Short mmCIF file of C-alpha atoms and ligand atoms in Angstrom, two decimals:
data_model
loop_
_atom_site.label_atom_id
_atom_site.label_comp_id
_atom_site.label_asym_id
_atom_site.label_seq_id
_atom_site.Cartn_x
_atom_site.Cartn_y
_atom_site.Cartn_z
CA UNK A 1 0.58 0.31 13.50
CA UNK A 2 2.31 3.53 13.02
CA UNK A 3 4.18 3.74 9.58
CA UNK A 4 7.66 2.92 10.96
CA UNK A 5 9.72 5.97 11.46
CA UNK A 6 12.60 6.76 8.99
CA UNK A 7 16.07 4.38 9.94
CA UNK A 8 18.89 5.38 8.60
CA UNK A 9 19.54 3.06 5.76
CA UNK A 10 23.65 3.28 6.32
CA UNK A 11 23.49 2.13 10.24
CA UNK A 12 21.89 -1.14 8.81
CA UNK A 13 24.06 -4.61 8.40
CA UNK A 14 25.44 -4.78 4.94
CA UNK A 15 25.81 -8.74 3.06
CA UNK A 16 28.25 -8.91 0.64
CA UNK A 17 28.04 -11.39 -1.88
CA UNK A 18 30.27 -12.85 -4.44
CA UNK A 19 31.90 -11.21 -7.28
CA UNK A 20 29.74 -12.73 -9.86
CA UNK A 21 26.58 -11.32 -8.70
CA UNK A 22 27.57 -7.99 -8.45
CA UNK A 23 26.88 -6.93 -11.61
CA UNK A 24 23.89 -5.88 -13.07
CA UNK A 25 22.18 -8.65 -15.59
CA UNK A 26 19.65 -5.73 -16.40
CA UNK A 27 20.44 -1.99 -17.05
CA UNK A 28 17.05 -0.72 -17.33
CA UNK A 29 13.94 -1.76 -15.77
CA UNK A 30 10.55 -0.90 -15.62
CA UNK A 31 8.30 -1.74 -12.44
CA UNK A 32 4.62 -1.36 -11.16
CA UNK A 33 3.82 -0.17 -8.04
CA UNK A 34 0.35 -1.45 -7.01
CA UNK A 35 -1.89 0.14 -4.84
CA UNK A 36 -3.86 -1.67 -1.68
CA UNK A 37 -7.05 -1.64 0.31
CA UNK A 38 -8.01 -2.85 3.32
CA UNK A 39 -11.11 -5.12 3.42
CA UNK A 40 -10.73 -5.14 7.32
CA UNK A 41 -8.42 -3.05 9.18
CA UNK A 42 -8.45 -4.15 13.47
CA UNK A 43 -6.21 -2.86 16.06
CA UNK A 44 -5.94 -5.72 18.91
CA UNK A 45 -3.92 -3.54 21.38
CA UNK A 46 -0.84 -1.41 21.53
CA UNK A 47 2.68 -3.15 22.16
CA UNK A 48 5.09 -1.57 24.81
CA UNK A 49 7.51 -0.06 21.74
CA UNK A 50 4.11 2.21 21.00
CA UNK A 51 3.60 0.08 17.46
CA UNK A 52 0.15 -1.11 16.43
CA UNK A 53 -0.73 -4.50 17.09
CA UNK A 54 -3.49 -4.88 13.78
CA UNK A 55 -5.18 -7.56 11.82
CA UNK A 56 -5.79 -6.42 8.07
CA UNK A 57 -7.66 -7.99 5.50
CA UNK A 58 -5.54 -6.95 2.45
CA UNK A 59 -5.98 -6.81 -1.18
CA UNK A 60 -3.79 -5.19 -4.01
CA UNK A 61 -5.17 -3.41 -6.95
CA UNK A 62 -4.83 -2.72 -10.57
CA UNK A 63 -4.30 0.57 -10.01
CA UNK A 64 -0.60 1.61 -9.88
CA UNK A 65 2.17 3.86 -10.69
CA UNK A 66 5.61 3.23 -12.26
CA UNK A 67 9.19 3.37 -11.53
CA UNK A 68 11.55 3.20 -14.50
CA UNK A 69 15.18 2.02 -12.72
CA UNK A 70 18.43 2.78 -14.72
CA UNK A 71 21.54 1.54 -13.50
CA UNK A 72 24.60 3.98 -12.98
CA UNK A 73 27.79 2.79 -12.99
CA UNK A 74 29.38 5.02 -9.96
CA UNK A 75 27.48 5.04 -6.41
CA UNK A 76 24.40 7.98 -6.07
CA UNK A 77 20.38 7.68 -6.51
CA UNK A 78 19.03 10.47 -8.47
CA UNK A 79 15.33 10.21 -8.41
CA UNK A 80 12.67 12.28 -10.77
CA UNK A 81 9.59 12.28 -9.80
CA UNK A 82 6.24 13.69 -11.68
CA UNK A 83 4.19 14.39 -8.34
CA UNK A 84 5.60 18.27 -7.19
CA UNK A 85 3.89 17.24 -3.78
CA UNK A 86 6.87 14.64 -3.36
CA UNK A 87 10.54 15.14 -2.27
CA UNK A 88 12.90 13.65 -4.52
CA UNK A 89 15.77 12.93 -2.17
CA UNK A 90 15.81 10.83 0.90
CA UNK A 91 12.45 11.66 1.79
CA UNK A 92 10.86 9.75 -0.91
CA UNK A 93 10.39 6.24 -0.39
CA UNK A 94 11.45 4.96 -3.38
CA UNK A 95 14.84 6.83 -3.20
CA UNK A 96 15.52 5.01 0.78
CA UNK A 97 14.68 1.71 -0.81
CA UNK A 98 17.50 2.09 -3.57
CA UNK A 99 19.61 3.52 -1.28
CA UNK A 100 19.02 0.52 1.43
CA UNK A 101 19.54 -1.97 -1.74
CA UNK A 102 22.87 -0.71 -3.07
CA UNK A 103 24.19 -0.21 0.55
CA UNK A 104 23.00 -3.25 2.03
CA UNK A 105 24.16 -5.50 -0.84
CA UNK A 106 27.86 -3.36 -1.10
CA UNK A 107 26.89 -2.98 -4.09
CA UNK A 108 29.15 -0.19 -6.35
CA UNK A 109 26.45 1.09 -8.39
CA UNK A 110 23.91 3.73 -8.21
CA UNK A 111 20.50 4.48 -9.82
CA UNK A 112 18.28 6.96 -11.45
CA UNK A 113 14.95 6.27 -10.99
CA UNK A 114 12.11 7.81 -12.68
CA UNK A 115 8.58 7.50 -10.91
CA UNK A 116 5.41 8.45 -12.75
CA UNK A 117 2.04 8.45 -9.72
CA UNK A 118 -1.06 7.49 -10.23
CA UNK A 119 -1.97 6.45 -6.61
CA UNK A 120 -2.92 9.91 -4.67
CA UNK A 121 -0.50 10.86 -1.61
CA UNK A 122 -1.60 10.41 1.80
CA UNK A 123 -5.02 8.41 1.09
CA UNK A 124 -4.88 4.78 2.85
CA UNK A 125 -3.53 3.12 -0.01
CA UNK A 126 -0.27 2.47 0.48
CA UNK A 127 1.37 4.79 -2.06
CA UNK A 128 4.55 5.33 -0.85
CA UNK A 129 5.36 1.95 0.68
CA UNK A 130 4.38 0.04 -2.78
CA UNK A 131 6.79 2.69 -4.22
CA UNK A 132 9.11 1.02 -2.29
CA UNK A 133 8.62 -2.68 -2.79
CA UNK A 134 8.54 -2.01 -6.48
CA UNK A 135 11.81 -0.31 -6.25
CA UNK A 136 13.47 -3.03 -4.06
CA UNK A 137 11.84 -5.56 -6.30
CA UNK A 138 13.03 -4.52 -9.01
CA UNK A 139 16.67 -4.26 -8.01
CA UNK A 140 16.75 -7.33 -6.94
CA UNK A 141 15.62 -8.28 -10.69
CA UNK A 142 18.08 -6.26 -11.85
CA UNK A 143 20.91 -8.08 -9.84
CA UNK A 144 19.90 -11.55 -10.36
CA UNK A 145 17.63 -12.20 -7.57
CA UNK A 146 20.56 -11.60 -4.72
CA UNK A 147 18.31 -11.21 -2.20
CA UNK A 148 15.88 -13.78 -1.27
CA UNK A 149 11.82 -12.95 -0.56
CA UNK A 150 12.34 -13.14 2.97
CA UNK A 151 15.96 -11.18 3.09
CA UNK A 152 13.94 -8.59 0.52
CA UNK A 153 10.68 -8.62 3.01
CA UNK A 154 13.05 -7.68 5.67
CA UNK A 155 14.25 -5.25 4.24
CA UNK A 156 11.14 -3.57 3.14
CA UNK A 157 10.07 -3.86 6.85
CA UNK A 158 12.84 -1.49 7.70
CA UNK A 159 11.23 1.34 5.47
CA UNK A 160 7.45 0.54 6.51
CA UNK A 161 5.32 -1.54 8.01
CA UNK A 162 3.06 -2.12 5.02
CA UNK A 163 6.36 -2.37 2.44
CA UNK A 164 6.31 -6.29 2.98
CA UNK A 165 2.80 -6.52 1.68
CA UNK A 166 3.58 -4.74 -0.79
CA UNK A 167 6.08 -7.09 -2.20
CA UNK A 168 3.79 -9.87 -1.59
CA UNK A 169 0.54 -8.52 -3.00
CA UNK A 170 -2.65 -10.26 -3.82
CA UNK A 171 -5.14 -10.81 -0.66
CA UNK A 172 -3.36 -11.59 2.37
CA UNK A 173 -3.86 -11.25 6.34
CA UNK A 174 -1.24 -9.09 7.87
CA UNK A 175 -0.58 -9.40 11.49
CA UNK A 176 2.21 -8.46 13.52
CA UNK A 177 3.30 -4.56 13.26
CA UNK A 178 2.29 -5.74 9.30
CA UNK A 179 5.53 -8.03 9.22
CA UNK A 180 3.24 -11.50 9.97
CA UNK A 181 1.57 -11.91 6.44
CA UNK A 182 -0.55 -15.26 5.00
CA UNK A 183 -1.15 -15.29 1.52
CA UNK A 184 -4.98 -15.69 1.27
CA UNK A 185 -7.03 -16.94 -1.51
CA UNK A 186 -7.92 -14.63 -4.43
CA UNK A 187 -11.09 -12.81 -3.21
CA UNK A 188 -14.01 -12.70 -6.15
CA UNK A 189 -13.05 -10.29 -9.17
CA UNK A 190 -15.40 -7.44 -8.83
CA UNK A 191 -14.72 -3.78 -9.65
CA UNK A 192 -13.68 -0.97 -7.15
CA UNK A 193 -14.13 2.52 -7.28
CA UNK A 194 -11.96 4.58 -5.38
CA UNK A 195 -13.49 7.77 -4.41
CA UNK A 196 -10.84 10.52 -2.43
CA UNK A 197 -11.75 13.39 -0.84
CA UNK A 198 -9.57 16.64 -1.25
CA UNK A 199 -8.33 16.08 2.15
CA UNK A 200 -5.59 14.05 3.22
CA UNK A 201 -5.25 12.04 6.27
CA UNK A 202 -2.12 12.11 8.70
CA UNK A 203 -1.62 8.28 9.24
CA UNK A 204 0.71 9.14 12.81
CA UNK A 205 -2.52 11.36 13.73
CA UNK A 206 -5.44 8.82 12.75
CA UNK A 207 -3.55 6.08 15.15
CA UNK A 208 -3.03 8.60 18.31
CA UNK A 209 -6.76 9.78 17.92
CA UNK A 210 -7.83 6.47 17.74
CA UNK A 211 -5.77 5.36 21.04
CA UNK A 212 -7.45 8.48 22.69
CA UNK A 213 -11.20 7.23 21.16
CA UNK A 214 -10.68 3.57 22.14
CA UNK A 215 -10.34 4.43 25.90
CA UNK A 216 -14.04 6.20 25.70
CA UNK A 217 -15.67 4.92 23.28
CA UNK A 218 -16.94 1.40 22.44
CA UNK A 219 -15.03 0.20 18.73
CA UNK A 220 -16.76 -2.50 16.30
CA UNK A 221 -14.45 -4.77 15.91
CA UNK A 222 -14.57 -6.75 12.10
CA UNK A 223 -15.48 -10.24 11.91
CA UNK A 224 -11.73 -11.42 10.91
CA UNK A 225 -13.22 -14.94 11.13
CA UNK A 226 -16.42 -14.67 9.17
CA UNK A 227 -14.09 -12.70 6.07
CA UNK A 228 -11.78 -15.64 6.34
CA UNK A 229 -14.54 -17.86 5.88
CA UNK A 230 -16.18 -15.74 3.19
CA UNK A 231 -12.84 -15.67 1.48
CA UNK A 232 -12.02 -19.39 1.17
CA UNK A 233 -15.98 -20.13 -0.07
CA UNK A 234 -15.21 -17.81 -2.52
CA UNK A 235 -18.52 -16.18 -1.10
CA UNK A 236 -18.65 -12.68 -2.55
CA UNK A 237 -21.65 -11.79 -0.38
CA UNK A 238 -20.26 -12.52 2.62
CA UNK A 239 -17.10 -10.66 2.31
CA UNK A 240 -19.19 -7.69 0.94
CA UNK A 241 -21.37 -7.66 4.16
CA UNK A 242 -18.40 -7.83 6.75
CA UNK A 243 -16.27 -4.97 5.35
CA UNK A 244 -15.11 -2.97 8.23
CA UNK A 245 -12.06 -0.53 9.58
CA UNK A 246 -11.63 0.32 13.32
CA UNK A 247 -9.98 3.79 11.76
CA UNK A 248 -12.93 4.78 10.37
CA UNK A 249 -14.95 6.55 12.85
CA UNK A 250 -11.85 8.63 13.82
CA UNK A 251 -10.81 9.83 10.17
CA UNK A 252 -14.68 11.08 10.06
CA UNK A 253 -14.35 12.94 12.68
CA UNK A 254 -11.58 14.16 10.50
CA UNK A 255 -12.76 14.90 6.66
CA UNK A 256 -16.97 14.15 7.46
CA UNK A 257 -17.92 13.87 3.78
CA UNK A 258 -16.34 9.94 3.95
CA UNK A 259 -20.01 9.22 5.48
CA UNK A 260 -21.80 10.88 2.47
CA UNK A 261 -19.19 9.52 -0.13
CA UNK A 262 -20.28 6.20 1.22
CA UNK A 263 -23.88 6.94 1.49
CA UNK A 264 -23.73 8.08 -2.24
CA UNK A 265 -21.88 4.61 -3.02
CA UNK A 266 -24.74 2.18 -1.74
CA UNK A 267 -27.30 4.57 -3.16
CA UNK A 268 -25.48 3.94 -6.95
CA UNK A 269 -25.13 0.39 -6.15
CA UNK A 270 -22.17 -0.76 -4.25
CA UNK A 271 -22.39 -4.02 -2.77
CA UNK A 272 -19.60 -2.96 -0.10
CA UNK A 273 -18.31 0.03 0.65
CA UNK A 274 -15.52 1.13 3.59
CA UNK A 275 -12.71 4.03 3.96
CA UNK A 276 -9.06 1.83 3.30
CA UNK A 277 -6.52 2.23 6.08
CA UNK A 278 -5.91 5.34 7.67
CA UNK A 279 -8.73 7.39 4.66
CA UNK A 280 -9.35 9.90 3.28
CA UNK A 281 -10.30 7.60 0.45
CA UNK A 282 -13.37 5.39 0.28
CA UNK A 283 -14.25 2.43 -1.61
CA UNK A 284 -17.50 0.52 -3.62
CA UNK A 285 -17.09 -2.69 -4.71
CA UNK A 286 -19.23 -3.54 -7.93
CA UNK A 287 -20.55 -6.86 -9.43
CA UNK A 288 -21.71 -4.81 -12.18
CA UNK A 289 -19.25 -3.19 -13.89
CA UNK A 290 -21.84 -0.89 -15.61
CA UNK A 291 -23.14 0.02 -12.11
CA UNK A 292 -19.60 0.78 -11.03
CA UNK A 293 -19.03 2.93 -14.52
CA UNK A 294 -22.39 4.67 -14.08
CA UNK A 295 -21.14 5.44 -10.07
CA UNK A 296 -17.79 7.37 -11.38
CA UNK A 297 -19.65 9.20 -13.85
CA UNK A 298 -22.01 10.70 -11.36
CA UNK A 299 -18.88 11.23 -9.27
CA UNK A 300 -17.56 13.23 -12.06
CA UNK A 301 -20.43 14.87 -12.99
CA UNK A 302 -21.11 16.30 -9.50
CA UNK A 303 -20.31 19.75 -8.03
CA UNK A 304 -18.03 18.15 -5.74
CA UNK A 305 -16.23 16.26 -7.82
CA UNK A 306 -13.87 14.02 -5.46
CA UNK A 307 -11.00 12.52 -7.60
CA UNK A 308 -12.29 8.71 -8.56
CA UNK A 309 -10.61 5.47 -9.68
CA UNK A 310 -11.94 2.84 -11.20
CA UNK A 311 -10.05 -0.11 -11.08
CA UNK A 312 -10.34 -3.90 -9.91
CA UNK A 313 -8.29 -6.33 -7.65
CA UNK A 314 -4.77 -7.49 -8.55
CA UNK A 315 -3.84 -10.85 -8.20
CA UNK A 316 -0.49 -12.17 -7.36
CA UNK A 317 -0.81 -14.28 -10.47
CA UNK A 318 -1.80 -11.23 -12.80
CA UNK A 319 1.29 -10.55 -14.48
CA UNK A 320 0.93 -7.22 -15.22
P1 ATP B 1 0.08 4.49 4.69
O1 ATP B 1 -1.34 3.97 4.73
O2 ATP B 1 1.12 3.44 4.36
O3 ATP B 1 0.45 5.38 5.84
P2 ATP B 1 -0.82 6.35 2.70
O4 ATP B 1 -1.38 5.57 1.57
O5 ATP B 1 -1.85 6.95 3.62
O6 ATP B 1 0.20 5.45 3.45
P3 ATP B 1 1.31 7.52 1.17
O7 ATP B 1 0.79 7.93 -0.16
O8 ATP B 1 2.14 6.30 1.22
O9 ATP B 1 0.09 7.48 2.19
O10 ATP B 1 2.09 8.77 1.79
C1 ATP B 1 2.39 8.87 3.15
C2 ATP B 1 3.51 9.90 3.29
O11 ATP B 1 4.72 9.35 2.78
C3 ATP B 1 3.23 11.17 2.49
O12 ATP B 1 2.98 12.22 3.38
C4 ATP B 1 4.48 11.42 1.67
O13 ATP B 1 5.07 12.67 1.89
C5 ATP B 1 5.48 10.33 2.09
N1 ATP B 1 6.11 9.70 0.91
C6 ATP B 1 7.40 9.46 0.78
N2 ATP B 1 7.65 8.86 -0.40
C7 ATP B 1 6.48 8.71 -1.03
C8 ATP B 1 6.10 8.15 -2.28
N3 ATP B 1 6.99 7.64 -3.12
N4 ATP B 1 4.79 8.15 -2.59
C9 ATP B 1 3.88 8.65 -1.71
N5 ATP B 1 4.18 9.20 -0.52
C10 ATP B 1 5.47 9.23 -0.17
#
């Protein structure tokens, strides 16, 4: 599933809806962006378009950054944003997903929107597209809920395949090109320590290698099954055992310290540990929450010194 490639937002449908719920019932907002994971991450084939037929096991997490959303009273999004690695114009997604809101909706306002990251650029976890679905979410709060979930998925689909995920959040299976999503039960609360190498990782580049690796190279495939089973018991053991990510032998090849960051993770103690989506970044899960505190402290304390995150998973009845 290659992230989909940049539309332009103004050669998509507009829906124009009453007067009444044109204007704004909020003028300022402020909205989390949550970051993701991928218990399981398969690629069942490649569909004649080129996109990524996958199977992800997908959970959201604490850790997130923050969009502040003003509302301006003539058209134009004007977007600040704290990471200097980031456009603020079109570029960003969080400025297309205003700008597909307001046009889409004919709406005659504009936006400045303020976005403070947390969740490193370019690591498997979704950054960008949560960016968006926090930004599109939040509009839609602003406006009185004119879209629908489904019209607001859809839309999010437009700007990337993981952006309707992100609006649904929690643990879910995504299927599809990412646009075929079941909500999932909550998996068991645990902690997770994010651990990301310097490097980034080039999502377009991680899917072509892997199309070139799958023709010579036998893949393990994850047991989507036996996680789906492990999920519903509620079987924290079982989920721990079957994490595993197709991608992950070709980012390696890639940035080769993932193998020792994960080596280093069991050795302190992680019951599970797997690179999310395309990597760099790896993750332990923890029962112990001392074990996973006493993990990022030798993280931190080493030479290398790989930025780490502790966090834990979201659930789509946290309201936070
Ligand atoms: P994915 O797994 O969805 O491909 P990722 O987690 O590996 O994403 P992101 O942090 O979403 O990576 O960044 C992917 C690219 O998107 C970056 O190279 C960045 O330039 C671009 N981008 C555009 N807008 C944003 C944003 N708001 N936050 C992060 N990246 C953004």
């Amino acid at each position: 599933m290659l992230a989909k490639q940049a539309v332009s937002v103004y050669n998509l449908p507009r829906k124009h809806f009453k007067e009444p719920s044109m204007n704004p019932k909020i003028q300022e907002h402020t909205v989390y962006a949550y970051a993701k994971i991928n218990l399981s991450l398969d690629i069942l084939g490649v569909r004649p378009d080129g996109y990524h037929e996958v199977q992800m096991l997908m959970q959201s997490l604490t850790l997130h950054d923050t969009v502040t959303l003003k509302i301006r009273q003539t058209p134009g999004i004007f977007l600040t944003c704290g990471e200097s690695s980031l456009p603020s114009d079109s570029r960003n997604l969080a400025y297309r997903a205003a700008a597909l809101f307001f046009h889409t909706y004919a709406l005659p306002y504009g936006a400045e929107l303020c976005l403070e990251k947390k969740i490193p650029v370019a690591a498997g976890l979704a950054g960008g597209s949560s960016d968006a679905a926090a930004v599109l979410r939040g509009l839609n709060e602003m406006f009185g809920g004119v879209a629908s979930e489904t019209e607001l998925s859809s839309l999010g689909a437009n700007l990337g395949a993981d952006v309707p995920y992100c609006l649904l959040l929690g643990t879910a299976l995504s299927e599809g090109i990412g646009e075929r999503l079941t909500p999932l039960p909550p998996a068991p609360d645990c902690c997770c320590l994010l651990v990301k190498p310097a490097a980034g990782a080039s999502t377009k580049q991680i899917y072509t290698e892997y199309d070139a690796l799958a023709k010579t190279t036998e893949i393990t495939h994850p047991d989507t099954q036996g996680l789906l089973s492990a999920l519903s018991a509620g079987d924290y053991r079982g989920l721990t055992s079957r994490l595993c990510n197709v991608l992950e032998p070709v980012t390696v090849h890639l940035v080769p310290e993932i193998t020792t960051l994960k080596e280093t993770l069991r050795s302190l103690g992680a019951d599970g540990v797997l690179m999310s989506g395309s990597g760099p970044t790896v993750f332990g899960l923890f029962s112990s929450e001392t074990a996973a505190k006493n993990a990022e402290a030798y993280f931190l304390r080493s030479e290398y010194a790989p930025r780490t995150f502790l966090t834990r998973f979201y659930r789509r009845e946290d309201n936070i």
